[in-house]
Amino acid sequence: MTDAAARFDAIHARSLGDPEGFWGEAATDLHWTRPYTRVLDAGRPPFYRWFPGGGLNICFNALDRHVAAGRGEQVALIHDSPVTGRVDRYTYRQLTDRVARLAGAIAALGVGKGDRVVIYLPMVAEAAMAMLACARLGAVHSVVFGGFAANELATRIDDAKPKLILSASCGIEGAKRIPYKPLLDAAIERAATKPAHCLILQRPELPCDLVAGRDLDWAATAAAADPVPCADTAATDPLYILYTSGTTGIPKGVVRDHGGYAVALHWSMGNIYGLEPGETMFTASDVGWVVGHSYIVYAPLLKGCTSVLYEGKPVGTPNAGALWRVVRDHGVHVLFTAPTAFRAIRREDPEGGFIKSAPLGVFRALFLAGERCDPPTLEWAEAQLRLPVIDHWWQTETGWPIAANCLGIGQLPVKPGSPTKGVPGWDVRVLDEAGQPVKPGEIGNLAVKLPLPPGSLTTLWQADERYVSSYLAAFPGYYQSGDAGYIDEDGYVFVMTRTDDIINVAAHRLSTGAMEEVVAAHPDVAECAVIGVADALKGQMPLGFVVLKAGVTRPDAEIEREIAVLVRDRIGPIAGFKRTLVVDRLPKTRSGKILRQAMRGLADGKAVPIPPTIDDPAALDEIGAALKRAGF
Ligand code: COA
Ligand code: AMP
């Protein structure tokens, strides 16, 4: 066993054997306004609380603490925006001042501790400021990704019931300007909950009209506000709600706290990503996703690093060298993105010309997550970079990596297709359907033994029962990840597929169940199924199957187009829903369940055995024929 492996195993064993000692030690790196009564309160399983009784504000720890410690003149945040041609830098002192003033403006609008604030913003520096300003006040933010449609935003507004919404006049997607304001207005119109105010960032690229009495101009309001200090939040107070796809159209509101999240993220920066204070992290994701919450905003700032917030794409802004340009321009030490971004880069720059054209400076590691990292992508990235390329596995629910090759502890040998081993704090197991452990190498449900480490979800927003039924009921004493996979003889985790109807399109998590609800609403559709099919660039793409109502004679292509527009309007462009096949019937079990897994197998070109429970095997043959006709 190598030194790194022995060190890793010892740290991992300690984290599980003595979680209170382990996380109590990690907590000493942060600033507490009052000590916690104990590290872990396990008195009300399956609800666990980290650092009960303690006082910690994550904004103070991410900003004010560093200014007080002499880091005020270091750049904290770089907004690099090839789509506007701007690069803006904010030192820790400047960012603290901007956030304190914005918090003052928000407080003056009547928002206080525990109130919710929805943030619907593109990748501008103000998005990070908005999150931190809410945290400063103890208000609970809920960031909604800009690629979601008005309907999805309305659903989230109705669940979170915000007093205030922070938004912008537009987003910029490559060459396109996306007007955000009409989407926001439509969402508020549709939602039952009406926010008292909206603070609107006017972008010169596409300004918008403001609704008198409700909307306020961001810049003017923040400039006129007095800065406010951090609220005295409890470590267990909710910091944010982040909605993620569930198995129905109703998204799940993942809740995270101030204290546990801060401790876990701070620990992860050194131990997983191997970053020191003063170094630079570039996470090419979006603040609307968990990766953006954790590794664009909170973690790099908690660690005293510089974070790059990038408003661009891996390709097309202007070319496949975009990420390397940012790495060189800003002295990036660690880059984190999704495998799909690398597949896009590889497609346009197969020889890695943009990587090799000039030295990458202090750059030392690439981290990939958000979807399964296919070995060819990993191997291509390794061959081009000749630096560690690290696949790591995590979820919106977990907030930080469950399994990773912990660079800060010491890199372990890489096995392509595996995100390596369960990270310290995570006791990953593979269970069969009866909840019994399976042998190494056997596929089963990937589960984590409770308690989950700090930083993971504490519950679903105002839905404790749904939290238990979604994650904790199937295997008592374990968190059910919703992923299936195996652990090999060496303890390496392999994440293979989801066990539910969630698909991963360009590393964006989407529910086919939610898409089916939309497709079924088309007036000509009698019955439908949506599955995810393999896609060389985006990992998966959704594909619809519909059975039309008797008597419908309109051309299939027309209906297909309308369904695509419907999904785009209700869920958003990000769903990437483009194709629907009209079929005479759907293959079902004798009890009437649609055989989606068999359909997926056929679409992916696999040999699909006839499921023993099938009602009529000819229905599956018809799906195969329809797929062939459509070119799958
Ligand atoms: N606001 C509005 N619209 C958005 C949006 C946003 N924030 N983000 C994406 N969209 C739109 C796109 O413009 C596109 O619209 P179109 O159908 O009119 O072309 C649609 O949603 C699909 O976008 P996307 O899936 O991003 O596809 P793409 O072809 O534009 O780009 C990739 C492909 C692979 C380059 C891109 O998906 C990518 O960079 N993925 C990485 C994702 C990532 O980092 N995920 C985070 C997990 S770590
Ligand atoms: P999200 O909640 O959007 O972060 O998506 C989480 C899901 O993405 C997981 O449940 C997995 O299905 C998938 N995922 C994320 N990272 C990985 C990875 N490294 N390997 C395999 N699947 C991953």
XYZ file of C-alpha atoms and ligand atoms in Angstrom:
703
model
C 0.000 0.000 0.000
C 1.314 3.455 -0.895
C 1.765 6.191 1.712
C -1.144 8.117 0.194
C -3.428 5.080 0.378
C -2.487 4.379 3.991
C -2.990 8.028 4.916
C -6.341 8.117 3.134
C -7.568 4.908 4.807
C -6.534 6.165 8.253
C -8.312 9.507 7.783
C -11.403 7.802 6.387
C -11.516 5.293 9.246
C -11.184 8.085 11.812
C -13.972 10.129 10.183
C -16.382 7.216 10.553
C -15.111 5.911 13.893
C -15.045 9.280 15.619
C -17.176 11.682 13.573
C -17.532 14.147 16.439
C -13.777 14.332 16.991
C -13.104 14.544 13.266
C -15.599 17.278 12.417
C -15.053 19.081 15.724
C -11.408 19.482 14.733
C -12.340 20.677 11.228
C -14.709 23.244 12.778
C -11.897 25.010 14.627
C -10.758 26.568 11.335
C -13.875 28.742 11.248
C -15.204 31.669 13.263
C -17.939 30.874 15.772
C -19.923 33.549 17.584
C -20.757 31.014 20.302
C -19.615 27.451 20.855
C -21.835 24.523 19.951
C -23.150 22.324 22.744
C -22.000 19.240 20.877
C -20.716 18.374 17.422
C -23.505 16.002 16.398
C -27.012 15.763 17.764
C -28.172 12.230 16.928
C -31.072 12.316 19.375
C -33.866 12.410 16.779
C -32.940 9.991 13.993
C -33.256 10.075 11.054
C -32.934 13.850 11.541
C -29.378 14.701 12.523
C -28.038 18.147 13.374
C -24.406 19.209 13.218
C -23.104 21.794 15.666
C -26.365 22.442 17.606
C -26.263 25.486 19.852
C -23.362 26.980 17.908
C -23.379 30.419 16.318
C -21.891 30.720 12.832
C -22.628 32.955 9.870
C -21.277 31.609 6.585
C -21.042 35.081 5.021
C -18.862 36.292 7.899
C -16.610 33.289 7.403
C -16.463 33.763 3.635
C -15.785 37.529 3.688
C -15.376 39.584 6.887
C -13.121 36.987 8.550
C -10.575 37.279 5.730
C -10.607 41.078 5.715
C -9.984 41.065 9.470
C -7.121 38.603 8.963
C -5.358 40.839 6.407
C -6.610 39.294 3.182
C -8.653 42.408 2.249
C -6.564 43.368 -0.781
C -6.524 39.880 -2.318
C -8.888 39.311 -5.230
C -11.824 37.248 -4.007
C -13.986 37.080 -7.120
C -13.252 37.472 -10.823
C -16.192 37.845 -13.167
C -14.917 36.820 -16.595
C -17.514 37.378 -19.290
C -16.474 36.734 -22.894
C -20.083 37.342 -23.940
C -19.874 40.994 -22.841
C -16.112 41.431 -23.215
C -15.761 42.371 -19.532
C -13.528 41.145 -16.745
C -14.241 42.540 -13.270
C -12.228 41.822 -10.166
C -13.374 42.306 -6.554
C -10.983 42.135 -3.620
C -12.180 40.644 -0.351
C -12.616 44.188 0.976
C -14.593 45.346 -2.069
C -16.744 42.227 -2.124
C -17.489 42.550 1.592
C -18.533 46.157 1.067
C -20.758 45.340 -1.948
C -22.391 42.442 -0.108
C -22.904 44.454 3.094
C -24.600 47.255 1.119
C -26.769 44.854 -0.843
C -27.736 43.186 2.429
C -28.633 46.646 3.754
C -30.844 47.247 0.717
C -32.529 43.873 1.114
C -33.080 44.443 4.833
C -34.613 47.855 4.087
C -37.177 46.021 1.940
C -38.324 44.162 5.039
C -36.368 40.937 4.585
C -34.961 39.427 7.779
C -33.796 36.181 9.310
C -35.673 33.152 7.968
C -37.410 35.060 5.137
C -36.958 33.572 1.689
C -35.432 35.352 -1.292
C -35.550 33.866 -4.796
C -32.546 34.617 -7.015
C -33.051 34.252 -10.779
C -29.896 35.597 -12.337
C -27.426 34.857 -15.105
C -23.720 34.361 -14.421
C -22.968 37.864 -13.161
C -20.959 38.775 -10.071
C -24.189 40.081 -8.536
C -25.453 36.488 -8.353
C -22.714 35.608 -5.861
C -23.265 38.920 -4.041
C -26.983 38.195 -3.782
C -26.409 34.786 -2.207
C -23.880 36.157 0.271
C -26.099 39.142 1.135
C -28.980 36.820 2.019
C -26.646 34.689 4.118
C -25.423 37.839 5.864
C -28.971 38.607 6.984
C -29.879 35.023 7.821
C -32.433 35.131 4.998
C -32.838 31.865 3.076
C -31.913 32.120 -0.596
C -33.246 29.963 -3.352
C -31.390 30.303 -6.631
C -33.297 29.181 -9.720
C -31.225 28.310 -12.787
C -31.767 30.733 -15.683
C -32.412 27.975 -18.215
C -35.706 27.076 -16.541
C -38.959 28.402 -17.961
C -41.480 30.656 -16.214
C -43.565 27.683 -15.127
C -40.682 26.055 -13.238
C -39.833 29.394 -11.644
C -43.476 29.793 -10.576
C -43.469 26.339 -8.939
C -40.402 27.286 -6.929
C -41.849 30.683 -5.969
C -44.970 28.975 -4.664
C -42.965 26.497 -2.617
C -40.435 28.950 -1.165
C -42.874 31.874 -0.774
C -40.243 34.626 -1.128
C -40.713 38.182 0.103
C -38.258 39.365 -2.521
C -36.922 38.222 -5.908
C -33.547 39.288 -7.267
C -33.283 39.126 -11.036
C -31.819 40.787 -14.110
C -33.047 42.242 -17.368
C -31.315 39.551 -19.441
C -28.951 36.652 -19.652
C -26.480 36.143 -22.474
C -26.079 32.683 -23.941
C -23.311 32.738 -26.500
C -24.541 35.104 -29.216
C -28.136 35.127 -27.882
C -29.602 37.624 -25.456
C -32.237 35.970 -23.300
C -34.756 38.439 -21.868
C -35.208 37.301 -18.246
C -37.753 39.919 -17.229
C -40.695 38.564 -19.291
C -40.004 35.127 -17.784
C -39.975 36.600 -14.295
C -43.182 38.580 -14.890
C -44.929 35.498 -16.298
C -43.784 33.391 -13.338
C -45.079 35.926 -10.801
C -48.333 36.180 -12.732
C -48.721 32.393 -12.609
C -47.624 31.930 -8.960
C -50.081 32.159 -6.094
C -47.412 33.848 -3.946
C -46.614 37.402 -4.997
C -43.298 38.832 -3.754
C -43.558 42.322 -2.310
C -40.575 43.477 -4.380
C -38.195 42.545 -7.182
C -34.719 44.000 -7.355
C -33.754 44.121 -11.026
C -30.217 44.338 -12.359
C -30.376 46.375 -15.574
C -27.825 45.046 -18.039
C -26.816 47.484 -20.795
C -27.054 44.672 -23.384
C -30.847 44.506 -22.983
C -32.507 46.747 -20.362
C -36.125 46.094 -19.362
C -39.193 47.944 -18.081
C -39.840 47.941 -14.354
C -43.262 47.360 -12.783
C -44.046 50.485 -10.761
C -44.369 49.854 -7.042
C -42.970 46.329 -7.252
C -39.681 46.499 -9.142
C -36.633 48.459 -8.034
C -33.446 49.240 -9.864
C -30.663 47.148 -8.298
C -27.768 49.559 -8.776
C -29.573 52.626 -7.433
C -31.115 50.778 -4.495
C -27.839 49.148 -3.419
C -25.861 52.383 -3.826
C -28.281 54.217 -1.537
C -28.234 51.536 1.170
C -26.201 51.461 4.360
C -23.945 48.464 4.866
C -25.083 46.023 7.554
C -23.082 43.543 9.638
C -23.668 39.798 9.675
C -26.711 38.529 11.561
C -26.136 36.245 14.507
C -27.243 33.023 12.813
C -27.246 29.624 14.471
C -25.091 26.993 12.791
C -28.283 24.985 12.266
C -30.230 27.857 10.665
C -31.244 27.247 7.033
C -28.902 28.934 4.563
C -30.585 28.009 1.324
C -33.161 25.970 -0.528
C -32.001 24.487 -3.817
C -34.667 22.808 -5.892
C -33.777 19.682 -7.774
C -35.657 17.222 -9.935
C -37.699 14.614 -8.169
C -39.720 11.846 -9.736
C -42.731 14.121 -10.289
C -43.201 17.628 -11.621
C -42.912 18.956 -8.054
C -39.220 19.630 -7.425
C -37.573 18.822 -4.133
C -36.334 21.765 -2.062
C -33.008 20.627 -0.637
C -32.227 22.562 2.572
C -28.734 23.224 3.854
C -27.525 24.964 6.997
C -24.854 27.570 7.762
C -22.533 25.668 10.094
C -22.243 22.104 8.827
C -22.030 23.296 5.231
C -19.271 25.802 6.042
C -17.221 23.215 7.936
C -17.553 20.544 5.231
C -16.799 22.887 2.334
C -13.800 24.382 4.089
C -12.430 20.900 4.809
C -13.036 19.794 1.222
C -11.070 22.679 -0.295
C -7.805 21.529 1.263
C -8.352 17.808 1.421
C -10.206 17.040 -1.815
C -9.159 19.853 -4.154
C -5.738 20.414 -2.598
C -6.127 24.202 -2.566
C -4.434 26.635 -0.205
C -5.632 30.123 0.756
C -4.579 32.631 -1.907
C -4.856 30.108 -4.749
C -7.413 30.266 -7.557
C -10.308 27.942 -8.324
C -12.282 28.082 -11.567
C -15.537 26.171 -11.475
C -17.109 26.325 -14.940
C -20.685 25.630 -13.939
C -23.625 27.880 -13.076
C -24.600 29.387 -9.742
C -28.032 27.823 -10.307
C -26.643 24.334 -9.688
C -25.230 22.854 -6.520
C -21.728 22.840 -8.011
C -22.017 26.594 -8.446
C -23.373 27.157 -4.924
C -20.583 25.146 -3.360
C -17.527 25.695 -5.564
C -18.101 29.010 -7.338
C -19.414 30.866 -4.305
C -19.073 29.449 -0.813
C -16.109 27.037 -0.681
C -13.417 29.117 -2.438
C -14.314 32.154 -0.322
C -14.441 30.172 2.917
C -10.910 29.006 2.147
C -9.597 32.494 1.289
C -9.085 31.558 -2.370
C -9.887 33.512 -5.522
C -12.940 32.246 -7.393
C -13.588 32.712 -11.114
C -17.225 33.194 -12.118
C -17.342 32.628 -15.865
C -20.151 33.857 -18.109
C -19.436 31.802 -21.194
C -19.418 28.315 -22.640
C -16.608 25.803 -23.066
C -16.962 26.179 -26.841
C -18.241 29.028 -29.001
C -17.246 31.922 -26.718
C -15.287 32.260 -28.922
C -13.763 28.791 -29.367
C -12.720 25.520 -27.739
C -9.783 27.274 -26.083
C -12.065 29.387 -23.850
C -11.454 27.501 -20.599
C -7.670 27.474 -21.167
C -7.702 31.211 -21.867
C -9.362 31.745 -18.477
C -6.902 29.368 -16.787
C -3.943 31.323 -18.212
C -5.377 34.820 -17.739
C -6.244 34.350 -14.072
C -3.549 31.958 -12.859
C -6.013 29.183 -12.139
C -4.700 26.304 -10.002
C -7.734 24.015 -10.186
C -10.504 23.778 -12.804
C -13.778 22.005 -12.117
C -16.351 21.306 -14.817
C -18.571 18.583 -16.263
C -17.434 15.794 -18.626
C -19.920 17.073 -21.229
C -17.905 20.296 -21.463
C -14.831 18.226 -22.265
C -16.680 16.197 -24.856
C -17.665 19.502 -26.493
C -14.044 20.730 -26.379
C -12.684 17.453 -27.722
C -15.140 17.474 -30.618
C -13.856 20.871 -31.743
C -10.213 20.496 -30.756
C -9.455 16.766 -30.963
C -5.678 17.270 -30.991
C -5.784 19.549 -27.939
C -4.212 22.412 -29.912
C -5.639 25.077 -27.608
C -4.268 23.268 -24.567
C -0.766 22.876 -25.971
C -0.491 26.284 -27.666
C 0.955 27.911 -24.517
C 1.898 26.796 -20.998
C -0.969 26.561 -18.518
C 1.050 28.280 -15.793
C 0.284 27.192 -12.247
C -2.601 24.958 -13.334
C -2.338 21.582 -11.606
C -5.589 19.581 -11.666
C -8.903 19.117 -13.433
C -11.967 17.890 -11.535
C -15.005 16.516 -13.355
C -18.499 15.812 -11.979
C -22.182 16.128 -12.685
C -22.561 12.936 -14.719
C -20.724 9.680 -15.239
C -17.296 10.410 -16.646
C -16.888 8.073 -19.606
C -13.360 6.608 -19.718
C -12.587 7.929 -23.258
C -13.212 11.512 -22.084
C -11.121 11.000 -18.953
C -8.278 9.428 -20.920
C -8.348 12.154 -23.574
C -8.182 14.881 -20.914
C -5.319 13.078 -19.142
C -3.399 12.640 -22.389
C -3.740 16.328 -23.298
C -3.047 17.788 -19.883
C -0.587 15.303 -18.358
C -1.927 16.382 -14.981
C -4.339 14.737 -12.527
C -7.861 14.484 -13.958
C -10.243 13.617 -11.173
C -13.736 12.258 -11.570
C -15.807 12.771 -8.427
C -19.359 11.817 -7.589
C -21.903 13.974 -5.870
C -25.464 15.252 -5.868
C -27.496 18.350 -5.128
C -28.556 16.600 -1.934
C -25.039 15.924 -0.688
C -23.654 19.430 -1.321
C -20.088 18.202 -1.701
C -18.405 15.066 -3.042
C -19.419 11.617 -1.809
C -16.597 9.839 -3.631
C -13.412 11.404 -4.940
C -9.704 10.992 -5.364
C -8.677 13.336 -2.556
C -5.791 15.264 -4.059
C -5.066 17.139 -0.828
C -4.631 13.916 1.124
C -2.605 12.288 -1.665
C -3.679 11.025 -5.065
C -4.635 7.340 -5.291
C -4.236 5.347 -8.513
C -6.969 6.238 -11.023
C -9.389 3.593 -12.297
C -11.204 5.029 -15.325
C -14.974 4.888 -14.814
C -14.653 5.207 -11.030
C -14.763 8.393 -8.931
C -12.375 6.476 -6.579
C -13.384 5.916 -2.947
C -15.928 7.260 -0.482
C -14.586 10.561 0.864
C -13.887 10.857 4.628
C -17.250 11.373 6.308
C -19.091 9.217 3.750
C -19.755 5.542 4.535
C -20.775 4.303 1.074
C -22.363 0.856 0.781
C -24.017 -1.198 -1.950
C -27.339 -2.774 -0.939
C -29.663 -5.197 -2.682
C -33.414 -4.560 -2.932
C -33.901 -6.081 0.541
C -31.346 -3.676 2.000
C -28.679 -6.356 2.447
C -25.034 -5.637 1.545
C -23.866 -7.254 -1.698
C -20.454 -8.708 -2.483
C -17.676 -6.550 -3.968
C -18.198 -6.145 -7.701
C -21.949 -6.804 -7.545
C -24.272 -4.046 -8.724
C -26.852 -2.717 -6.299
C -28.227 0.482 -4.784
C -25.558 2.953 -3.750
C -26.434 4.036 -0.225
C -24.708 5.967 2.554
C -24.885 4.861 6.168
C -26.418 7.516 8.436
C -25.605 9.995 9.780
C -24.600 11.859 6.650
C -21.612 14.139 7.218
C -22.063 17.875 7.751
C -22.944 19.885 4.648
C -25.437 17.398 3.257
C -29.161 18.135 3.164
C -30.866 18.492 6.535
C -34.391 18.006 5.115
C -36.616 19.115 2.202
C -38.141 22.554 2.567
C -41.218 22.222 4.774
C -41.502 18.583 3.767
C -39.889 16.411 6.448
C -42.067 13.461 5.493
C -41.106 13.688 1.837
C -37.453 13.849 2.901
C -37.861 10.596 4.809
C -39.953 8.848 2.153
C -37.671 9.961 -0.715
C -34.308 9.154 0.813
C -34.458 7.308 4.114
C -37.416 4.915 4.059
C -36.238 2.347 1.485
C -33.216 1.246 3.515
C -33.645 2.110 7.213
C -30.429 3.566 8.614
C -29.167 4.552 5.153
C -29.482 7.433 2.696
C -30.638 6.099 -0.683
C -28.641 7.949 -3.330
C -30.893 7.035 -6.271
C -27.780 5.844 -8.111
C -26.897 2.222 -8.776
C -23.380 0.880 -9.012
C -20.817 -1.283 -7.311
C -17.747 -1.161 -5.092
C -14.798 -3.291 -6.204
C -12.373 -5.356 -4.111
C -10.168 -2.266 -3.594
C -13.036 -0.143 -2.296
C -13.398 1.884 -5.520
C -16.946 3.065 -6.178
C -18.439 2.753 -9.691
C -21.594 4.802 -10.340
C -23.438 3.276 -13.264
C -27.001 4.557 -13.601
C -29.951 6.111 -11.784
C -32.536 3.835 -10.230
C -35.324 6.357 -10.830
C -36.558 8.368 -13.816
C -33.938 11.090 -13.541
C -31.758 11.692 -16.593
C -28.652 13.750 -17.045
C -28.621 16.057 -20.074
C -25.332 17.958 -20.450
C -24.783 17.370 -16.711
C -28.145 18.961 -15.971
C -30.400 16.808 -13.857
C -33.927 16.444 -15.233
C -36.933 14.285 -14.506
C -38.513 12.335 -17.360
C -41.596 12.043 -15.128
C -41.917 15.832 -15.137
C -41.542 15.847 -18.938
C -44.225 13.169 -19.265
C -46.605 15.383 -17.281
C -46.059 18.139 -19.858
C -46.281 15.870 -22.929
C -49.478 14.282 -21.597
C -51.024 17.754 -21.466
C -50.889 18.073 -25.284
C -54.512 17.859 -26.454
C -53.831 15.143 -29.061
C -51.895 12.840 -26.736
C -53.657 9.833 -25.202
C -50.615 8.277 -23.566
C -46.896 8.940 -23.434
C -43.496 7.905 -22.144
C -40.240 9.862 -22.020
C -36.890 8.110 -21.750
C -33.257 9.228 -21.769
C -31.207 7.923 -24.691
C -27.426 7.922 -24.914
C -25.940 10.993 -26.641
C -22.308 11.370 -27.643
C -22.085 15.023 -26.532
C -24.642 15.560 -23.784
C -24.482 12.098 -22.188
C -28.228 11.670 -22.482
C -31.051 13.308 -24.410
C -34.772 12.950 -23.752
C -36.921 11.114 -26.297
C -40.722 11.053 -26.187
C -43.125 8.361 -27.345
C -46.783 9.257 -27.768
C -49.945 7.382 -28.591
C -52.422 9.802 -30.155
C -56.080 10.051 -29.273
C -58.440 8.203 -31.623
C -59.453 10.330 -34.597
C -56.355 12.605 -34.625
C -55.300 12.930 -38.248
C -52.839 15.843 -38.137
C -49.309 15.135 -39.426
C -47.002 13.562 -36.829
C -44.272 16.138 -37.541
C -46.610 18.985 -36.581
C -47.493 17.323 -33.276
C -43.832 16.553 -32.619
C -42.975 20.252 -33.084
C -45.766 21.372 -30.764
C -44.681 18.958 -28.048
C -41.097 20.246 -28.243
C -42.356 23.825 -27.854
C -44.581 22.786 -24.948
C -41.687 21.215 -23.015
C -39.447 24.196 -23.768
C -42.152 26.587 -22.521
C -43.051 24.641 -19.392
C -39.682 23.239 -18.285
C -37.153 25.274 -20.236
C -34.647 25.090 -23.092
C -32.277 23.244 -20.827
C -34.410 20.092 -21.107
C -33.155 19.747 -24.682
C -36.420 18.038 -25.578
C -36.569 17.893 -29.352
C -37.840 14.502 -30.531
C -41.070 12.576 -30.155
C -42.049 9.360 -31.936
C -45.711 8.658 -32.590
C -46.496 4.964 -31.977
C -49.689 2.890 -31.914
C -49.171 1.595 -28.401
C -46.624 1.476 -25.583
C -45.138 -1.783 -24.273
C -46.503 -2.544 -20.809
C -46.445 -5.173 -18.093
C -49.593 -7.170 -17.434
C -50.319 -4.773 -14.564
C -50.111 -1.786 -16.936
C -46.645 -0.385 -16.133
C -44.817 1.081 -19.128
C -41.575 -0.819 -19.799
C -39.335 2.237 -20.022
C -36.117 0.394 -19.242
C -36.612 -2.003 -22.157
C -37.426 0.943 -24.437
C -34.241 2.688 -23.298
C -32.221 -0.425 -24.059
C -33.635 -0.584 -27.588
C -32.941 3.107 -28.177
C -29.336 2.630 -27.044
C -28.953 -0.261 -29.514
C -28.673 -2.944 -26.837
C -29.990 -6.500 -27.110
C -33.091 -6.346 -24.923
C -34.438 -9.626 -23.547
C -38.245 -9.804 -23.572
C -39.265 -8.848 -20.008
C -41.125 -11.810 -18.429
C -43.891 -9.518 -17.186
C -44.681 -8.071 -20.646
C -48.296 -8.072 -21.697
C -47.738 -8.206 -25.461
C -44.188 -8.683 -26.812
C -45.232 -7.311 -30.225
C -45.587 -3.841 -28.658
C -41.855 -3.826 -27.901
C -41.060 -4.911 -31.474
C -43.098 -1.954 -32.700
C -41.016 0.413 -30.559
C -37.862 -1.116 -32.049
C -39.224 -0.556 -35.558
C -40.210 3.068 -34.777
C -36.718 3.754 -33.420
C -35.139 2.267 -36.525
C -37.343 4.392 -38.808
C -36.286 7.484 -36.823
C -32.601 6.673 -37.236
C -31.776 5.413 -33.704
N -30.380 30.743 -19.442
C -31.156 30.602 -20.529
N -31.032 29.604 -21.432
C -30.068 28.698 -21.198
C -29.212 28.762 -20.083
C -29.404 29.849 -19.180
N -28.646 29.985 -18.105
N -28.360 27.729 -20.139
C -28.643 27.026 -21.245
N -29.683 27.615 -21.894
C -30.273 27.189 -23.164
C -29.237 27.186 -24.265
O -29.111 28.441 -24.880
C -29.826 26.157 -25.229
O -30.878 26.765 -25.946
P -31.224 26.353 -27.466
O -32.001 25.083 -27.369
O -32.053 27.513 -27.935
O -29.942 26.211 -28.198
C -30.470 25.135 -24.302
O -30.690 25.823 -23.052
C -29.603 23.922 -24.023
O -28.390 24.382 -23.438
P -27.121 23.448 -23.177
O -27.563 22.137 -22.635
O -26.152 24.215 -22.353
O -26.567 23.122 -24.625
P -25.590 23.915 -25.560
O -25.655 23.187 -26.857
O -25.867 25.368 -25.539
O -24.135 23.661 -24.910
C -22.501 22.319 -23.706
C -23.614 22.342 -24.754
C -22.035 20.890 -23.476
C -21.335 23.166 -24.206
C -23.058 22.933 -22.410
O -24.208 22.222 -22.030
C -22.131 22.937 -21.224
O -21.243 23.725 -21.091
N -22.392 22.067 -20.266
C -21.700 22.025 -18.989
C -22.784 22.067 -17.980
C -22.300 22.239 -16.581
O -21.310 22.837 -16.317
N -23.102 21.700 -15.670
C -22.932 21.861 -14.286
C -22.664 20.589 -13.584
S -21.015 20.524 -13.001
P -27.079 16.796 -9.467
O -27.964 16.640 -8.293
O -27.639 17.670 -10.527
O -25.682 17.171 -9.066
O -26.982 15.367 -10.159
C -26.580 14.279 -9.370
C -26.537 13.036 -10.198
O -25.585 13.179 -11.265
C -26.061 11.836 -9.417
O -27.085 11.233 -8.672
C -25.517 10.950 -10.514
O -26.554 10.260 -11.154
C -24.907 11.950 -11.471
N -23.478 12.148 -11.191
C -22.892 13.237 -10.674
N -21.547 13.080 -10.627
C -21.291 11.844 -11.107
C -20.094 11.078 -11.308
N -18.895 11.574 -11.034
N -20.223 9.822 -11.795
C -21.430 9.307 -12.108
N -22.592 9.989 -11.955
C -22.527 11.245 -11.461
